[in-house]
Tab-separated table of C-alpha atoms and ligand atoms in Angstrom:
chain	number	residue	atom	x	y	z
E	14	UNK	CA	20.556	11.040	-4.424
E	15	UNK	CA	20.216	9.719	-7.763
E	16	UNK	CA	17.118	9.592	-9.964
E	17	UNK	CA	16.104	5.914	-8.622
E	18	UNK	CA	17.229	6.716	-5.323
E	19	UNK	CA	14.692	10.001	-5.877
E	20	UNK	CA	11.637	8.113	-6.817
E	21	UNK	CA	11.889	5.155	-4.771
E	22	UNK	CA	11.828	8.093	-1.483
E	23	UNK	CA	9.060	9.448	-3.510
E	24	UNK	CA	7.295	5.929	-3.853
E	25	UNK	CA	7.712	4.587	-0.336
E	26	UNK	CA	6.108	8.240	1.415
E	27	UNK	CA	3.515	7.759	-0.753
E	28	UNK	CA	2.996	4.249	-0.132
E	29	UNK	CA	2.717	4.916	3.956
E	30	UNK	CA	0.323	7.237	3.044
E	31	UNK	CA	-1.790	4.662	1.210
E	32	UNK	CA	-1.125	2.303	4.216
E	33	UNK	CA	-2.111	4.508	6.704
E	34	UNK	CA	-5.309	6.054	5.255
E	35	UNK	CA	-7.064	3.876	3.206
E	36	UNK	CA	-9.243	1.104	4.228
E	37	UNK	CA	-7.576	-2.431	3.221
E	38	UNK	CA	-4.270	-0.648	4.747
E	39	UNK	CA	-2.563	-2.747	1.927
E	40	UNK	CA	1.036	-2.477	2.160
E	41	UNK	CA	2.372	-1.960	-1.756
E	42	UNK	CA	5.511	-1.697	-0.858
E	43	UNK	CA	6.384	-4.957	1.097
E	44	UNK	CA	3.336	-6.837	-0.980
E	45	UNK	CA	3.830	-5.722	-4.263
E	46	UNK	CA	6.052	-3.186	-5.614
E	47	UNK	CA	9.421	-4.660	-4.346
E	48	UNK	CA	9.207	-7.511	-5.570
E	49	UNK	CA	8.512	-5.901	-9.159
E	50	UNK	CA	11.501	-4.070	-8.942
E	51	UNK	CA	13.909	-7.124	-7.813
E	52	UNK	CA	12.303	-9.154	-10.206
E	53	UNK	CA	12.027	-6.856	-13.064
E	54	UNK	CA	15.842	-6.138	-12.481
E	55	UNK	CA	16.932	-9.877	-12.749
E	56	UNK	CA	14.891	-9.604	-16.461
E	57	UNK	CA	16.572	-6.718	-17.666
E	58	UNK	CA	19.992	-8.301	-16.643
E	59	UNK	CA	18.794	-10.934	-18.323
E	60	UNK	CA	17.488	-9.571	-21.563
E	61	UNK	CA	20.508	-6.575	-21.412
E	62	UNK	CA	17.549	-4.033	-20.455
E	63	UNK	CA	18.419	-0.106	-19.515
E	64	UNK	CA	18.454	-0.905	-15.923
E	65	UNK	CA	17.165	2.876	-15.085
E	66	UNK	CA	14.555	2.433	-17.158
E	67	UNK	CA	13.255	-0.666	-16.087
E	68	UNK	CA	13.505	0.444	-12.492
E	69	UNK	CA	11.925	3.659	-12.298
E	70	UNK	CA	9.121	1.827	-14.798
E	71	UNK	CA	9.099	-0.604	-11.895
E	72	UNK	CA	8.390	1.762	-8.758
E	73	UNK	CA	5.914	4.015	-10.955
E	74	UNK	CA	3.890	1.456	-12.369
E	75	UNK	CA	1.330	1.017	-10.076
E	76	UNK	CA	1.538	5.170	-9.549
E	77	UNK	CA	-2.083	5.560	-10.025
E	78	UNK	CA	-3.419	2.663	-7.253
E	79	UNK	CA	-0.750	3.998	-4.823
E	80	UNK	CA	-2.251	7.827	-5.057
E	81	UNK	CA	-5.713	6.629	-5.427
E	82	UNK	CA	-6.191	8.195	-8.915
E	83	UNK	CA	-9.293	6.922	-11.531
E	84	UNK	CA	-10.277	3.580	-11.769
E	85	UNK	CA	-8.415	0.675	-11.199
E	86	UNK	CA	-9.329	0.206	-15.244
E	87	UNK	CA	-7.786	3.084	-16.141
E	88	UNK	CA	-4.606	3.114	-13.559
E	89	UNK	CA	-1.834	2.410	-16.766
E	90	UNK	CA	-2.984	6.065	-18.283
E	91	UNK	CA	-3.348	7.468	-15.047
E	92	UNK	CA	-0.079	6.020	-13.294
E	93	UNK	CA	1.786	7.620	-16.891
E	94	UNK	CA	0.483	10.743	-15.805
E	95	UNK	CA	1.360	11.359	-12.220
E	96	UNK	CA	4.928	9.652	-13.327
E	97	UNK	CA	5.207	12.351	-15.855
E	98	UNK	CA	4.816	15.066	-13.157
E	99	UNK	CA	7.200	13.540	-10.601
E	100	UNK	CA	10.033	12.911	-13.560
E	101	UNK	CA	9.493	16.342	-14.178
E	102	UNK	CA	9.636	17.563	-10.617
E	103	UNK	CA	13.074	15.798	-11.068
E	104	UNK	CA	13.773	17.293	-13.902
E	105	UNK	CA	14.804	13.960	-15.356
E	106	UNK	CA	16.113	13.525	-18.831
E	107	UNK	CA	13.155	14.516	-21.640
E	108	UNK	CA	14.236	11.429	-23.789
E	109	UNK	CA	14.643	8.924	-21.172
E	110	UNK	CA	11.109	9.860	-19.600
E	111	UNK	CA	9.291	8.703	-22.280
E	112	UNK	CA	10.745	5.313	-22.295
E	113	UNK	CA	9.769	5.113	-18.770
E	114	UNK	CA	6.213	6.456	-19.138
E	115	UNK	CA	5.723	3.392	-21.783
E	116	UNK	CA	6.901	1.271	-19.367
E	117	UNK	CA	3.944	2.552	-17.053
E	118	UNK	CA	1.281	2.740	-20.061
E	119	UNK	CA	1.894	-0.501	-21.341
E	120	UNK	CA	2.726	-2.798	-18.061
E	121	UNK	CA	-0.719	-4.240	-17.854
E	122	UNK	CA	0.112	-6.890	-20.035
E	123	UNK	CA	3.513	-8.021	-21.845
E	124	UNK	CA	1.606	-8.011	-25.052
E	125	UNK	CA	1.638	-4.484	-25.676
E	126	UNK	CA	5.289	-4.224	-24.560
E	127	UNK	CA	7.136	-2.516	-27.773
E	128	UNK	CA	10.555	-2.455	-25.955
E	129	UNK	CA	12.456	-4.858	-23.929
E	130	UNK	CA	12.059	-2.180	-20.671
E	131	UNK	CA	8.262	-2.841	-21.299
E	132	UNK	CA	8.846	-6.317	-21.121
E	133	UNK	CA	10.499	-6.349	-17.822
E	134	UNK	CA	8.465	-4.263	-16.427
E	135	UNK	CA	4.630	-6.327	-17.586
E	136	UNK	CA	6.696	-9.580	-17.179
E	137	UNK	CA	7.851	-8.442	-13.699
E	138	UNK	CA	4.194	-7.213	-12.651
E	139	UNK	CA	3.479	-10.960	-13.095
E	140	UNK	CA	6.395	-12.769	-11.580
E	141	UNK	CA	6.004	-10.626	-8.465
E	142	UNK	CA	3.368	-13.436	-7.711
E	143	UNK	CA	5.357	-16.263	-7.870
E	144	UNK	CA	7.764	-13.898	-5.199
E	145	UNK	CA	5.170	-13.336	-2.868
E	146	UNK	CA	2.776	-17.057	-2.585
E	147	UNK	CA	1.908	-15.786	1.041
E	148	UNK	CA	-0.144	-13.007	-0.660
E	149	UNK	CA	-2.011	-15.612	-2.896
E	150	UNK	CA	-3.143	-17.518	0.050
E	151	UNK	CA	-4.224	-14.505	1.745
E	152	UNK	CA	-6.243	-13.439	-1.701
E	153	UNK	CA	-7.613	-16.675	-1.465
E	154	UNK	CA	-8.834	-17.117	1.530
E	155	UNK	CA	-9.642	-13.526	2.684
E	156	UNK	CA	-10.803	-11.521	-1.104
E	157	UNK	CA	-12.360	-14.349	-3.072
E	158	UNK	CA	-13.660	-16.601	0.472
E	159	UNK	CA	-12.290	-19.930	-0.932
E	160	UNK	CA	-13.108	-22.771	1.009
E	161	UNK	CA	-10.189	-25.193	2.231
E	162	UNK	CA	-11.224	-27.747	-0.507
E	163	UNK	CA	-11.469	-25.583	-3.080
E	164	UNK	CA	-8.078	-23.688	-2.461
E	165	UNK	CA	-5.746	-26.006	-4.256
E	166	UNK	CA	-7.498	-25.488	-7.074
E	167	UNK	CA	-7.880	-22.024	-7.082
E	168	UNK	CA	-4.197	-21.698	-6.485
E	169	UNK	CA	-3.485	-24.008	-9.149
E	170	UNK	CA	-5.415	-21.869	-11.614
E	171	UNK	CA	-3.905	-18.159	-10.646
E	172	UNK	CA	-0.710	-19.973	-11.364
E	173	UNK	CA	-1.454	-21.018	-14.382
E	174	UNK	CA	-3.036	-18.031	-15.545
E	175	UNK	CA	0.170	-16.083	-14.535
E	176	UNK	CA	2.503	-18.359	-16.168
E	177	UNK	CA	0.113	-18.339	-19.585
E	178	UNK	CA	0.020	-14.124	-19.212
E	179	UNK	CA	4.155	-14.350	-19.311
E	180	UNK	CA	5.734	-13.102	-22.457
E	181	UNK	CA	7.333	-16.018	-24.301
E	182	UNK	CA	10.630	-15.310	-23.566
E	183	UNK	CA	9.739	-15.408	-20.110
E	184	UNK	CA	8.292	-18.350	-19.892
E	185	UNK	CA	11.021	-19.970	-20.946
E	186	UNK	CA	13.411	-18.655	-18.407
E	187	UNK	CA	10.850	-19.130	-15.837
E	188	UNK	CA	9.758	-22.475	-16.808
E	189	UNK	CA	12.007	-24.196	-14.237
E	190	UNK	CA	11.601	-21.833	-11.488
E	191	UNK	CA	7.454	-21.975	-12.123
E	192	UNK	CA	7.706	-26.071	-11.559
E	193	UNK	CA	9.302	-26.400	-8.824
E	194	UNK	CA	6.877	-23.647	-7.396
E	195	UNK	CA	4.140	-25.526	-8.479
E	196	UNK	CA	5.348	-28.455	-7.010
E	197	UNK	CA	5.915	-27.282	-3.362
E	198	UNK	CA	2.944	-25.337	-3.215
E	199	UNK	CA	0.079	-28.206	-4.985
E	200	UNK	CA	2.366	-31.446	-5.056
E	201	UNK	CA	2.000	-31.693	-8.793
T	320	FE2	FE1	-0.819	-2.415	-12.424
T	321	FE2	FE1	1.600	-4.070	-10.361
């Protein structure tokens, strides 16, 4: 097995673990995380990213919420951390470790991104919404108790905010992709 190969075994065990103990039984896997690593793999083609980097940034990112470590506040310093340990269980590549432990540290938004990995990664973390619209709907109606009138808006404005918390760059090569989105899901 290769490094990726490695830490996505590592990521998935742990994620069934999450799934099966905790209380919202929240799948990261098939909700979240895959969706960051397709999408954050399309970017770095993209943007010519290290495509190791980006993807072991992608399946550690969200390290810390996965193993149930600190506060959700604090799950960036955390998740950099426990993804420290497991690349050096791996004994992966001293130099190449750091550049994936930014990608963890700074993926909560793309403005603290100081390398195109980072980018991917925060940009990813973000376009994984547009990937996964069931999970909006569910947020909507289930976490935040949105009435059926009120929905359309509410959808409207998590859109929005995503698209607004996309790095430039992004947006742009988004832009397309994020209207026609917008105009399936709310008829704009
Ligand atoms: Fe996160
Ligand atoms: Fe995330």
């Amino acid at each position: 097995m290769n490094i990726i190969e490695k830490v996505e075994k590592y990521v998935k065990e742990q994620i069934s673990i999450y799934k099966k103990n905790s209380e919202d039984h929240y799948d990261f896997w098939n909700e979240h995380i895959k969706y960051v690593y397709v999408e954050s793999l399309k970017l770095a083609e993209e943007y010519n990213a290290d495509k190791e980097i980006v993807s072991l940034g992608a399946l550690l990112h969200d390290i810390a919420l996965i193993n149930k470590v600190g506060e959700r506040k604090d799950h960036h310093i955390n998740g950099e951390k426990i993804a420290q340990d497991i690349l050096n269980k791996f004994n992966y590549e001293e130099s190449k470790k750091e550049r994936v432990l930014r990608c963890i540290y700074n993926h909560r938004s793309s403005k603290n991104a100081t390398t195109i990995e980072e980018l991917c990664v925060s940009d990813a973390d973000i376009l994984a919404h547009f990937a996964n619209i069931p999970m909006l709907f569910n947020l909507a109606y289930n976490k935040n108790n949105i009435n059926l009138n009120e929905v359309r808006d509410w959808i409207r404005a998590s859109l929005e905010k995503d698209y607004n918390d996309l790095s430039d760059r992004t947006k742009e090569v988004f832009k397309n992709r994020y209207e026609q989105i917008c105009n399936v899901i709310l008829n704009d």
